[in-house]
Amino acid sequence: MEYAEEHHHIIPYRTLAKVWLLLLFLTATLVFVSTAYHDILSVPALLTITPLKAGLVFFYFMHLKYEKPFLKGLVLLVLVVLIVFIGLTFADIANR
Amino acid sequence: MSTLAQGDPISYRGFLEAGGRRGILSWILSTDHKRIGILYLATMLTLFFAAVTIGVLMRIEQLTLNPPLFAPQTYNAFFTVHGVIMIFMFVLPGASAVFGNFFVPIMIGARDVAFPRLNLLSWYFFLTGALVVILSLFTGNGPPDAGWTFYVPFSLRTGTNIPMGVFGVFLLGFSSILTGLNFVTTVHRLRAPGMNWHRMPLFVWATYATAWVQVLATPVIGITLLLVIAERLFGIGVFDPAKGGDPLLYQHLFWIYSHPAVYIMILPAMGAITEIVPTFAHRTIFGYRAIAYSSIGIAALGSLVWGHHMFTSGMADTANIVFSLFTFLVAVPSAIKVFNWTASLYKGSIELKSPMIFALTFVFLFSIGGLTGLIQGALNINVHLHDTYWIVGHFHYVMFGGTGMGFFAALLYWFPKMFGRMYNERVATIAWFPIFVGFNMLYGGMLVLGYMGMPRRYYTHLPQFHTGHVIASVGGFILAAGLVLLFADLVVALFKGKKAGQNPWGGVTLEWQTPSPPPLENFAEIPTITDRPYIFNPEAAK
Amino acid sequence: MSTVPACAHPAHKDYEGAKLGMWLFLFTEILLFGGLFLLYSAYRARYPLDFHTGGQHLDTFIGVANTVILLTSSLTVAVAISAMQKGNRKLTMVCLGITIVFALAFLVNKYVEWMGEIRRGIYPNGPALLTLPDGEKIFYGLYYSMTGLHGLHVLGGVIALSITLDFVRREKITSTDFNKLENVGLYWHLVDVIWIFLLPLLYLAA
């Protein structure tokens, strides 16, 4: 088959392990911040650390970093669509 | 694969009998996009006429007042089932599942779609979903009666077989998602050499835009329906006001899909019209890029207007204003298309064959539908028109006068290519008259009834509305008769029609370069594309 | 966009196309769960205190344990893919096996967690739930819906991963034809991503 001629990028084991450790570290930070400083920091932590974790999974584990810009654009589009749906709904929710 | 050539008078039947494949199994196990398109056509038309029958029964109910022919509960089931069948089993799959499946691969010079087995699976989901909905009519406590919109809290409380009906719709949604997924991949990956984006036929652009809406919007109604089932079966309350739920959130989630759904319905039909008009005007389309990009624009903007179904629901004023504004904006790309189709007639050499008659009818009726949509998109007017017959009239103008007529036009246009036979042109043209007259009596009548104040989904009406209902019902019967005549013509043609040539209409897109019907893998050799489409006068084009 | 010339060979495979198709399917999953995220956002805005109370009562330890389990299972499936690309079939199978074990562990934890809530009477139409204020009822409704739907997807993943493991064993997936493995991996990572959001939404920041 022709795959042998196409150059498929292989993610090194080391990179995968490093990402995994980073994910564990971020999770620990998130848990700590949310329990110790719940009232002030839990929401900001949710809004920063969580997308960062998700981003790491997308970019490294799901290989998105090494994919064509088109695919990256599509993923961004879908997330924007979801955010727009939620945002427009809040035009109602936030004003009732 | 049949080696008989197009000219063989006896038995060239292309993909219909390719490789000696006959019998029902060769059809229902086929992964050939053309056979799948026809499987969809057959099942969809059967369901369509079942729903037409229910519509006729509804019109009879409004004629019989004292006493009404059917009980109120029966009428509630009628409009629910009529809506569910028409929307989820006819108009939504629509021109996409039939003509998209059949012609998109051919139009881009491919042998099939990207995922032929997923394609067949999508039809199985369609069939199963339809059967589950039909089963829900005869099991549990009777057919669902909450309207095709299944609003909470009524859909949570009513004793009828909502869970099964809603689950059938959920399965139908899967069919739509798989179709969309297939088309996006097909258009990106399987275009013939030289077929860049701006050389694709506009029907392909339309199907592509539709496919994105299918992929992104359908899952939202998927989760919404699952939650309704979960509430009814397990008591998980997220919508139930008795448990702190907000019924408006149901409406938001429902319409986040169901509004873009109407663009799933109309875009492929618009695409078909865009193929038909240049062919029968014998000139190139006016504004190729405008039409191509407006398809994308409609899909995008149309995803932002869902709140216009909820103006009187108790939504915040801010939301009302925002959604009304976006509703006015989405009319722009639609109007661009209408202008372009009209301009494509200018200095054309117009041939009024039946596909063209129905295509022009589409433009006219869709315009009326669109304009009435703008009227009801104005907040102050909407207060008076919401939940009246005006709304019913409006959506039938766009969904039936639009997508329906577009579907018929496409069928009349592509029938000879799909089946290798020609129908009786004169009968098809004659059938147009009762269809057009009956349609406008019925749905124009509804517009009038609506602004006079007649509420929708009522099994009966006050005396002052009776004349309007009589006119509408008579129009409905005339319309139904016209439909029967039109389809009788086509069914007879399937078995007894004259053999159609390769290009009876003089079309210039790739499907007209294949035999009628096309052979199993469409092309003996994949063509190389060297120019843009819709060139009718090669010397003048230079 | 590059085009692949269509050929008449029925077994022709399109690696990029299959990957695109899988991503499109993942998009539908994002929007499916997205509806639940929309509901969560709206109700949280309405019932901030009740959501806080509800979140406090959930078992954070199990939630975090499950997060670690899923993150690690994402690692193992990614390693499996790299291993297959390098032709190391044995490592691929071991990693897939570990992924499946982790997935099952997740489901066991979920079962234990749910049993805990059910024993406390906190379940749909359960006695204790009905005494709670509206916002908490909604919170638990969302809790069961979101973790329930997610759990179903974990179960689906177990099945898909097992089938994939068998394909690798039977050499239907090779170092030059590993599309199916990659696509299953993509699915599994999305299941992980969804849980990455569920953890703070339900257990931490509530």
XYZ file of N, CA and C in Angstrom, chain B residues 98-317:
660
model
N -31.276 11.642 -1.926
C -31.601 11.029 -3.217
C -30.621 11.509 -4.286
N -30.704 12.796 -4.601
C -29.915 13.296 -5.734
C -28.470 13.572 -5.340
N -28.242 13.933 -4.095
C -26.863 14.094 -3.631
C -26.129 12.782 -3.729
N -26.741 11.733 -3.180
C -26.116 10.419 -3.251
C -25.884 9.995 -4.682
N -26.914 10.181 -5.531
C -26.800 9.690 -6.903
C -25.782 10.492 -7.688
N -25.831 11.839 -7.558
C -25.098 12.654 -8.531
C -23.832 13.330 -8.038
N -23.663 13.539 -6.734
C -22.435 14.238 -6.315
C -21.176 13.502 -6.771
N -21.093 12.169 -6.560
C -19.866 11.516 -7.046
C -19.676 11.681 -8.557
N -20.754 11.530 -9.315
C -20.623 11.633 -10.769
C -20.205 13.046 -11.153
N -20.812 14.038 -10.498
C -20.531 15.432 -10.865
C -19.099 15.841 -10.572
N -18.455 15.166 -9.609
C -17.059 15.517 -9.337
C -16.096 14.531 -9.979
N -16.672 13.605 -10.767
C -15.818 12.671 -11.487
C -15.280 11.544 -10.628
N -16.073 11.110 -9.658
C -15.636 10.014 -8.787
C -16.448 8.760 -9.058
N -15.985 7.662 -8.517
C -16.686 6.393 -8.756
C -17.733 6.114 -7.706
N -17.581 6.727 -6.532
C -18.561 6.522 -5.473
C -18.254 7.563 -4.398
N -18.997 7.479 -3.289
C -18.691 8.400 -2.197
C -17.469 7.878 -1.427
N -17.019 8.656 -0.448
C -15.811 8.283 0.290
C -16.019 7.029 1.127
N -17.209 6.862 1.696
C -17.462 5.714 2.581
C -18.722 4.996 2.127
N -18.625 4.145 1.100
C -19.836 3.506 0.564
C -20.587 2.656 1.597
N -19.867 1.974 2.482
C -20.570 1.143 3.448
C -21.309 1.992 4.486
N -20.680 3.122 4.895
C -21.386 4.037 5.792
C -22.636 4.578 5.115
N -22.552 4.725 3.793
C -23.697 5.224 3.040
C -24.873 4.270 3.174
N -24.601 2.986 2.974
C -25.662 1.990 3.132
C -26.174 1.980 4.568
N -25.250 2.096 5.517
C -25.645 2.141 6.929
C -26.584 3.312 7.188
N -26.321 4.451 6.532
C -27.195 5.605 6.745
C -28.611 5.285 6.284
N -28.720 4.515 5.196
C -30.074 4.154 4.759
C -30.709 3.200 5.746
N -29.947 2.266 6.333
C -30.499 1.361 7.332
C -30.992 2.134 8.543
N -30.233 3.156 8.972
C -30.699 3.992 10.075
C -32.005 4.673 9.694
N -32.072 5.156 8.442
C -33.276 5.815 7.968
C -34.469 4.866 8.049
N -34.279 3.678 7.492
C -35.370 2.716 7.465
C -35.800 2.314 8.880
N -34.810 2.022 9.720
C -35.119 1.599 11.085
C -35.821 2.718 11.852
N -35.305 3.926 11.719
C -35.934 5.062 12.403
C -37.372 5.228 11.965
N -37.604 5.124 10.652
C -38.973 5.270 10.148
C -39.863 4.174 10.714
N -39.341 2.939 10.742
C -40.151 1.832 11.254
C -40.449 2.006 12.747
N -39.470 2.497 13.504
C -39.695 2.725 14.939
C -40.771 3.780 15.145
N -40.724 4.840 14.351
C -41.767 5.866 14.470
C -43.125 5.261 14.142
N -43.196 4.472 13.071
C -44.463 3.865 12.687
C -44.943 2.919 13.789
N -43.995 2.186 14.367
C -44.348 1.278 15.467
C -44.944 2.050 16.639
N -44.423 3.267 16.869
C -44.906 4.050 18.008
C -46.370 4.440 17.845
N -46.860 4.344 16.592
C -48.258 4.704 16.374
C -49.196 3.639 16.915
N -48.699 2.411 16.982
C -49.583 1.286 17.275
C -49.266 0.619 18.598
N -48.310 1.147 19.339
C -47.915 0.526 20.594
C -48.012 1.545 21.714
N -47.734 1.071 22.917
C -47.817 1.962 24.069
C -49.229 2.494 24.169
N -49.338 3.747 24.509
C -50.665 4.335 24.655
C -51.073 5.143 23.439
N -50.572 4.709 22.276
C -51.048 5.362 21.078
C -50.058 6.365 20.531
N -50.367 6.876 19.351
C -49.419 7.723 18.628
C -49.116 9.006 19.385
N -47.871 9.479 19.265
C -47.474 10.715 19.935
C -48.374 11.861 19.507
N -48.647 12.752 20.440
C -49.594 13.833 20.165
C -49.037 15.186 20.578
N -47.714 15.275 20.719
C -47.132 16.509 21.248
C -46.668 17.449 20.144
N -47.084 17.158 18.897
C -46.553 17.947 17.792
C -45.158 17.458 17.446
N -44.704 17.708 16.214
C -43.363 17.217 15.850
C -42.293 17.941 16.654
N -42.689 19.000 17.371
C -41.736 19.780 18.151
C -41.560 19.248 19.575
N -42.474 18.357 20.015
C -42.298 17.674 21.311
C -41.972 18.599 22.477
N -42.607 19.768 22.531
C -42.298 20.713 23.609
C -42.542 20.108 24.981
N -41.617 20.427 25.929
C -41.879 20.097 27.324
C -42.673 21.251 27.909
N -43.407 21.084 28.997
C -43.605 19.859 29.748
C -44.628 18.888 29.173
N -45.378 19.257 28.143
C -46.429 18.354 27.678
C -45.865 17.008 27.224
N -44.723 17.053 26.507
C -44.178 15.787 26.009
C -43.694 14.903 27.153
N -43.464 15.498 28.344
C -43.050 14.697 29.488
C -44.247 14.091 30.191
N -45.394 14.747 30.034
C -46.552 14.344 30.818
C -47.550 13.500 30.037
N -47.637 13.710 28.724
C -48.691 13.037 27.977
C -48.485 11.534 28.007
N -49.585 10.804 28.024
C -49.493 9.351 28.160
C -49.122 8.630 26.891
N -49.084 9.329 25.759
C -48.874 8.627 24.489
C -47.420 8.179 24.339
N -47.169 7.428 23.272
C -45.892 6.720 23.112
C -44.765 7.638 22.645
N -44.495 8.645 23.463
C -43.446 9.615 23.106
C -42.053 8.975 23.040
N -41.657 8.182 24.051
C -40.281 7.676 24.016
C -39.947 6.939 22.721
N -40.871 6.095 22.266
C -40.553 5.336 21.053
C -40.530 6.246 19.831
N -41.512 7.140 19.750
C -41.536 8.057 18.614
C -40.272 8.895 18.553
N -39.884 9.410 19.711
C -38.702 10.264 19.779
C -37.437 9.464 19.479
N -37.404 8.217 19.903
C -36.237 7.385 19.619
C -36.110 7.130 18.122
N -37.271 6.955 17.454
C -37.236 6.799 15.996
C -36.617 8.016 15.331
N -36.990 9.201 15.812
C -36.419 10.433 15.257
C -34.915 10.477 15.520
N -34.500 10.025 16.683
C -33.075 9.985 17.028
C -32.299 9.144 16.013
N -32.868 7.981 15.666
C -32.209 7.115 14.684
C -32.140 7.793 13.321
N -33.230 8.507 12.964
C -33.239 9.227 11.689
C -32.126 10.277 11.674
N -31.866 10.861 12.834
C -30.783 11.838 12.922
C -29.435 11.227 12.599
N -29.216 9.996 13.046
C -27.975 9.304 12.722
C -27.798 9.164 11.223
N -28.921 8.850 10.539
C -28.865 8.730 9.091
C -28.352 10.021 8.479
N -28.889 11.144 8.964
C -28.502 12.449 8.444
C -27.028 12.734 8.706
N -26.568 12.421 9.910
C -25.170 12.678 10.267
C -24.226 11.887 9.364
N -24.542 10.614 9.145
C -23.648 9.794 8.325
C -23.608 10.295 6.888
N -24.775 10.731 6.384
C -24.798 11.273 5.027
C -23.914 12.508 4.937
N -24.058 13.404 5.916
C -23.273 14.632 5.894
C -21.784 14.358 5.972
N -21.410 13.458 6.884
C -20.009 13.091 7.065
C -19.423 12.557 5.757
N -20.226 11.745 5.084
C -19.791 11.150 3.830
C -19.558 12.220 2.761
N -20.498 13.167 2.650
C -20.377 14.168 1.591
C -19.214 15.111 1.828
N -18.989 15.533 3.069
C -17.850 16.423 3.322
C -16.564 15.742 2.878
N -16.382 14.488 3.289
C -15.159 13.775 2.935
C -15.073 13.559 1.429
N -16.199 13.196 0.808
C -16.196 12.943 -0.630
C -15.755 14.178 -1.404
N -16.330 15.342 -1.055
C -16.004 16.556 -1.810
C -14.547 16.956 -1.581
N -14.032 16.714 -0.385
C -12.636 17.084 -0.136
C -11.652 16.125 -0.801
N -12.006 14.846 -0.875
C -10.995 13.848 -1.233
C -11.137 13.248 -2.628
N -12.324 13.279 -3.238
C -12.515 12.456 -4.438
C -12.763 13.247 -5.716
N -12.447 14.543 -5.725
C -12.641 15.294 -6.951
C -11.662 14.823 -8.023
N -12.137 14.771 -9.266
C -11.298 14.315 -10.377
C -10.158 15.307 -10.613
N -9.094 14.869 -11.290
C -7.989 15.787 -11.575
C -8.476 17.017 -12.311
N -8.083 18.196 -11.851
C -8.493 19.425 -12.516
C -9.785 20.006 -11.981
N -10.506 19.246 -11.168
C -11.762 19.775 -10.621
C -11.446 20.503 -9.330
N -11.042 21.759 -9.480
C -10.829 22.513 -8.244
C -12.171 23.050 -7.749
N -12.144 23.700 -6.599
C -13.393 24.086 -5.948
C -14.269 24.939 -6.860
N -13.658 25.837 -7.631
C -14.468 26.739 -8.453
C -14.805 26.162 -9.818
N -14.555 24.863 -9.976
C -15.034 24.199 -11.192
C -16.109 23.176 -10.849
N -16.444 23.082 -9.567
C -17.474 22.132 -9.168
C -18.844 22.664 -9.561
N -19.766 21.788 -9.938
C -21.142 22.249 -10.141
C -21.712 22.813 -8.854
N -22.634 23.743 -8.976
C -23.173 24.406 -7.794
C -24.039 23.481 -6.947
N -24.562 22.409 -7.563
C -25.290 21.433 -6.759
C -24.346 20.805 -5.736
N -23.092 20.630 -6.116
C -22.122 20.044 -5.193
C -21.811 21.026 -4.062
N -21.633 22.300 -4.403
C -21.438 23.321 -3.364
C -22.591 23.284 -2.367
N -23.813 23.205 -2.894
C -24.995 23.220 -2.028
C -25.012 22.002 -1.120
N -24.727 20.843 -1.695
C -24.728 19.614 -0.898
C -23.622 19.659 0.149
N -22.501 20.240 -0.198
C -21.391 20.365 0.744
C -21.760 21.250 1.927
N -22.365 22.401 1.647
C -22.783 23.287 2.745
C -23.792 22.570 3.639
N -24.745 21.885 2.985
C -25.748 21.116 3.740
C -25.076 20.098 4.637
N -24.068 19.420 4.108
C -23.403 18.346 4.857
C -22.811 18.876 6.153
N -22.260 20.080 6.121
C -21.708 20.641 7.357
C -22.790 20.886 8.405
N -23.939 21.364 7.944
C -25.019 21.578 8.904
C -25.476 20.235 9.473
N -25.539 19.214 8.596
C -25.937 17.897 9.081
C -24.998 17.405 10.175
N -23.712 17.613 9.966
C -22.721 17.118 10.926
C -22.760 17.903 12.228
N -22.883 19.230 12.140
C -22.718 20.042 13.343
C -24.018 20.269 14.107
N -25.158 20.321 13.413
C -26.400 20.656 14.115
C -27.151 19.435 14.627
N -27.128 18.346 13.862
C -27.951 17.190 14.224
C -27.648 16.627 15.609
N -26.376 16.559 16.034
C -26.120 16.006 17.370
C -26.846 16.757 18.478
N -27.144 18.047 18.261
C -27.788 18.814 19.320
C -29.207 18.314 19.547
N -29.928 18.015 18.464
C -31.251 17.462 18.703
C -31.117 16.028 19.205
N -30.024 15.372 18.825
C -29.792 14.028 19.336
C -29.794 14.013 20.847
N -28.994 14.895 21.459
C -28.922 14.904 22.917
C -30.244 15.354 23.523
N -30.912 16.312 22.850
C -32.185 16.813 23.378
C -33.215 15.697 23.451
N -33.315 14.918 22.382
C -34.295 13.833 22.383
C -33.920 12.751 23.391
N -32.623 12.462 23.512
C -32.186 11.488 24.505
C -32.590 11.938 25.902
N -32.474 13.236 26.170
C -32.833 13.747 27.489
C -34.330 13.624 27.733
N -35.141 13.821 26.688
C -36.587 13.648 26.852
C -36.895 12.190 27.199
N -36.243 11.278 26.482
C -36.449 9.858 26.775
C -35.998 9.558 28.197
N -34.836 10.107 28.588
C -34.318 9.861 29.939
C -35.270 10.404 30.988
N -35.872 11.560 30.715
C -36.807 12.108 31.700
C -38.039 11.249 31.822
N -38.524 10.764 30.680
C -39.747 9.966 30.756
C -39.481 8.592 31.354
N -38.351 7.984 31.015
C -38.103 6.615 31.463
C -37.457 6.553 32.847
N -36.546 7.488 33.153
C -35.809 7.410 34.408
C -36.092 8.570 35.348
N -36.871 9.525 34.900
C -37.157 10.648 35.778
C -36.004 11.609 35.960
N -34.979 11.513 35.096
C -33.871 12.473 35.191
C -34.397 13.831 34.749
N -34.527 14.738 35.691
C -35.182 15.997 35.365
C -34.217 17.093 34.985
N -34.132 17.426 33.723
C -33.404 18.631 33.397
C -34.297 19.659 32.726
N -35.474 19.227 32.270
C -36.379 20.175 31.633
C -37.649 20.382 32.448
N -37.950 19.453 33.331
C -39.239 19.452 34.011
C -39.314 20.596 35.008
N -40.252 21.521 34.809
C -40.339 22.663 35.734
C -40.618 22.230 37.165
N -41.294 21.083 37.330
C -41.570 20.614 38.692
C -40.289 20.227 39.407
N -39.216 20.034 38.638
C -37.939 19.684 39.268
C -36.920 20.796 39.063
N -37.432 21.982 38.858
C -36.512 23.121 38.721
C -36.034 23.364 37.315
N -36.556 22.579 36.362
C -36.096 22.715 34.992
C -36.711 23.921 34.299
N -36.112 24.294 33.185
C -36.584 25.443 32.412
C -37.044 24.961 31.031
N -38.350 24.985 30.766
C -38.830 24.507 29.473
C -38.238 25.287 28.303
N -37.858 26.517 28.557
C -37.269 27.295 27.471
C -35.926 26.726 27.027
N -35.209 26.111 27.965
C -33.934 25.513 27.562
C -34.174 24.355 26.607
N -35.253 23.625 26.809
C -35.614 22.606 25.812
C -35.797 23.261 24.452
N -36.557 24.358 24.436
C -36.836 25.025 23.165
C -35.550 25.515 22.518
N -34.643 26.059 23.319
C -33.363 26.506 22.758
C -32.642 25.342 22.090
N -32.474 24.259 22.850
C -31.741 23.112 22.305
C -32.455 22.547 21.078
N -33.788 22.468 21.158
C -34.543 21.915 20.039
C -34.333 22.732 18.781
N -34.452 24.058 18.911
C -34.386 24.911 17.716
C -32.956 25.187 17.251
N -31.983 25.006 18.144
C -30.583 25.116 17.694
C -30.332 24.127 16.570
N -30.992 22.976 16.621
C -30.936 22.070 15.473
C -32.002 22.414 14.450
N -33.246 22.550 14.926
C -34.357 22.532 13.985
C -34.426 23.754 13.110
N -33.758 24.849 13.524
C -33.721 25.896 12.533
C -32.680 25.609 11.435
N -31.421 25.369 11.783
C -30.502 24.953 10.711
C -31.050 23.786 9.888
N -31.910 22.957 10.506
C -32.494 21.842 9.752
C -33.234 22.340 8.522
N -33.889 23.476 8.617
C -34.624 23.937 7.437
C -33.652 24.329 6.334
N -32.416 24.663 6.707
C -31.428 24.935 5.663
C -30.880 23.639 5.091
N -30.856 22.567 5.916
C -30.552 21.250 5.365
C -31.600 20.907 4.311
N -32.845 21.327 4.605
C -33.927 21.009 3.679
C -33.819 21.805 2.394
N -33.514 23.080 2.477
C -33.650 23.936 1.294
C -32.390 23.992 0.434
N -31.204 23.884 1.050
C -29.979 24.076 0.270
C -29.815 23.097 -0.894
N -30.016 21.779 -0.680
C -29.868 20.888 -1.835
C -30.894 21.173 -2.924
N -32.113 21.524 -2.516
C -33.136 21.857 -3.513
C -32.704 23.087 -4.297
N -32.160 24.076 -3.606
C -31.649 25.258 -4.299
C -30.535 24.847 -5.263
N -29.718 23.910 -4.832
C -28.639 23.431 -5.687
C -29.179 22.814 -6.956
N -30.245 22.028 -6.813
C -30.834 21.406 -7.995
C -31.368 22.472 -8.947
N -32.044 23.483 -8.389
C -32.567 24.567 -9.220
C -31.429 25.238 -9.987
N -30.285 25.388 -9.291
C -29.150 26.049 -9.920
C -28.584 25.223 -11.069
N -28.863 23.923 -11.068
C -28.450 23.100 -12.206
C -29.445 23.223 -13.349
N -30.742 23.285 -12.961
C -31.799 23.225 -13.972
C -31.900 24.525 -14.758
N -31.854 25.652 -14.062
C -32.083 26.936 -14.730
C -31.098 27.184 -15.878
N -29.783 27.051 -15.682
C -28.889 27.295 -16.823
C -29.142 26.332 -17.983
N -29.444 25.079 -17.639
C -29.650 24.090 -18.702
C -30.813 24.477 -19.606
N -31.920 24.922 -19.004
C -33.096 25.224 -19.821
C -33.134 26.678 -20.282
N -32.215 27.498 -19.814
C -32.074 28.841 -20.365
C -30.934 28.872 -21.380
N -30.254 27.735 -21.481
C -29.156 27.585 -22.449
C -28.138 28.703 -22.334
N -27.840 29.078 -21.108
C -26.787 30.067 -20.895
C -26.145 29.785 -19.543
N -25.011 30.390 -19.357
C -24.297 30.102 -18.128
C -24.994 30.733 -16.935
N -24.735 30.175 -15.781
C -25.323 30.710 -14.558
C -24.760 32.103 -14.293
N -25.592 32.966 -13.769
C -25.137 34.309 -13.423
C -24.621 34.277 -11.990
N -23.367 34.664 -11.795
C -22.876 34.813 -10.428
C -22.517 33.496 -9.769
N -21.644 32.708 -10.418
C -21.261 31.408 -9.867
C -20.760 31.545 -8.429
N -19.811 32.465 -8.215
C -19.226 32.549 -6.874
C -20.235 33.044 -5.843
N -21.116 33.951 -6.282
C -22.127 34.456 -5.349
C -23.020 33.318 -4.883
N -23.396 32.460 -5.828
C -24.256 31.349 -5.435
C -23.490 30.369 -4.559
N -22.241 30.097 -4.934
C -21.443 29.138 -4.151
C -21.278 29.632 -2.713
N -20.835 30.880 -2.571
C -20.549 31.377 -1.229
C -21.819 31.645 -0.439
N -22.900 32.013 -1.124
C -24.134 32.246 -0.383
C -24.659 30.951 0.215
N -24.348 29.812 -0.396
C -24.734 28.539 0.221
C -24.058 28.396 1.574
N -22.759 28.709 1.608
C -22.033 28.646 2.876
C -22.580 29.689 3.840
N -22.881 30.872 3.301
C -23.403 31.950 4.138
C -24.736 31.600 4.776
N -25.606 30.962 3.981
C -26.890 30.555 4.535
C -26.683 29.554 5.653
N -25.804 28.592 5.434
C -25.547 27.587 6.481
C -25.029 28.252 7.758
N -24.119 29.215 7.584
C -23.516 29.851 8.761
C -24.508 30.763 9.469
N -25.065 31.724 8.740
C -25.994 32.668 9.365
C -27.235 31.973 9.884
N -27.673 30.945 9.134
C -28.886 30.241 9.536
C -28.744 29.522 10.854
N -27.510 29.368 11.337
C -27.305 28.713 12.622
C -27.413 29.679 13.789
N -27.685 30.948 13.475
C -27.705 31.948 14.536
C -29.099 32.515 14.792
N -30.122 31.943 14.144
C -31.426 32.601 14.190
C -32.486 31.837 14.960
N -32.101 30.734 15.600
C -33.112 29.805 16.112
C -34.125 30.433 17.061
N -33.746 31.489 17.719
C -34.643 32.090 18.715
C -35.899 32.694 18.104
N -35.922 32.818 16.759
C -37.119 33.436 16.186
C -38.327 32.505 16.261
N -38.119 31.268 16.709
C -39.249 30.379 16.950
C -39.803 30.583 18.354
N -39.137 31.445 19.132
C -39.428 31.546 20.558
C -39.774 32.958 20.993
N -40.141 33.816 20.030
C -40.356 35.221 20.379
C -41.425 35.400 21.447
N -42.458 34.537 21.452
C -43.537 34.741 22.424
C -43.417 33.766 23.596
N -42.267 33.120 23.736
C -42.154 32.073 24.745
C -41.799 32.606 26.126
N -41.371 33.868 26.198
C -40.921 34.372 27.496
C -39.422 34.598 27.534
N -38.794 34.531 26.349
C -37.361 34.830 26.263
C -37.117 36.289 26.628
N -35.900 36.568 27.065
C -35.542 37.945 27.400
C -35.601 38.827 26.149
N -35.906 40.101 26.374
C -36.012 41.048 25.251
C -34.720 41.148 24.454
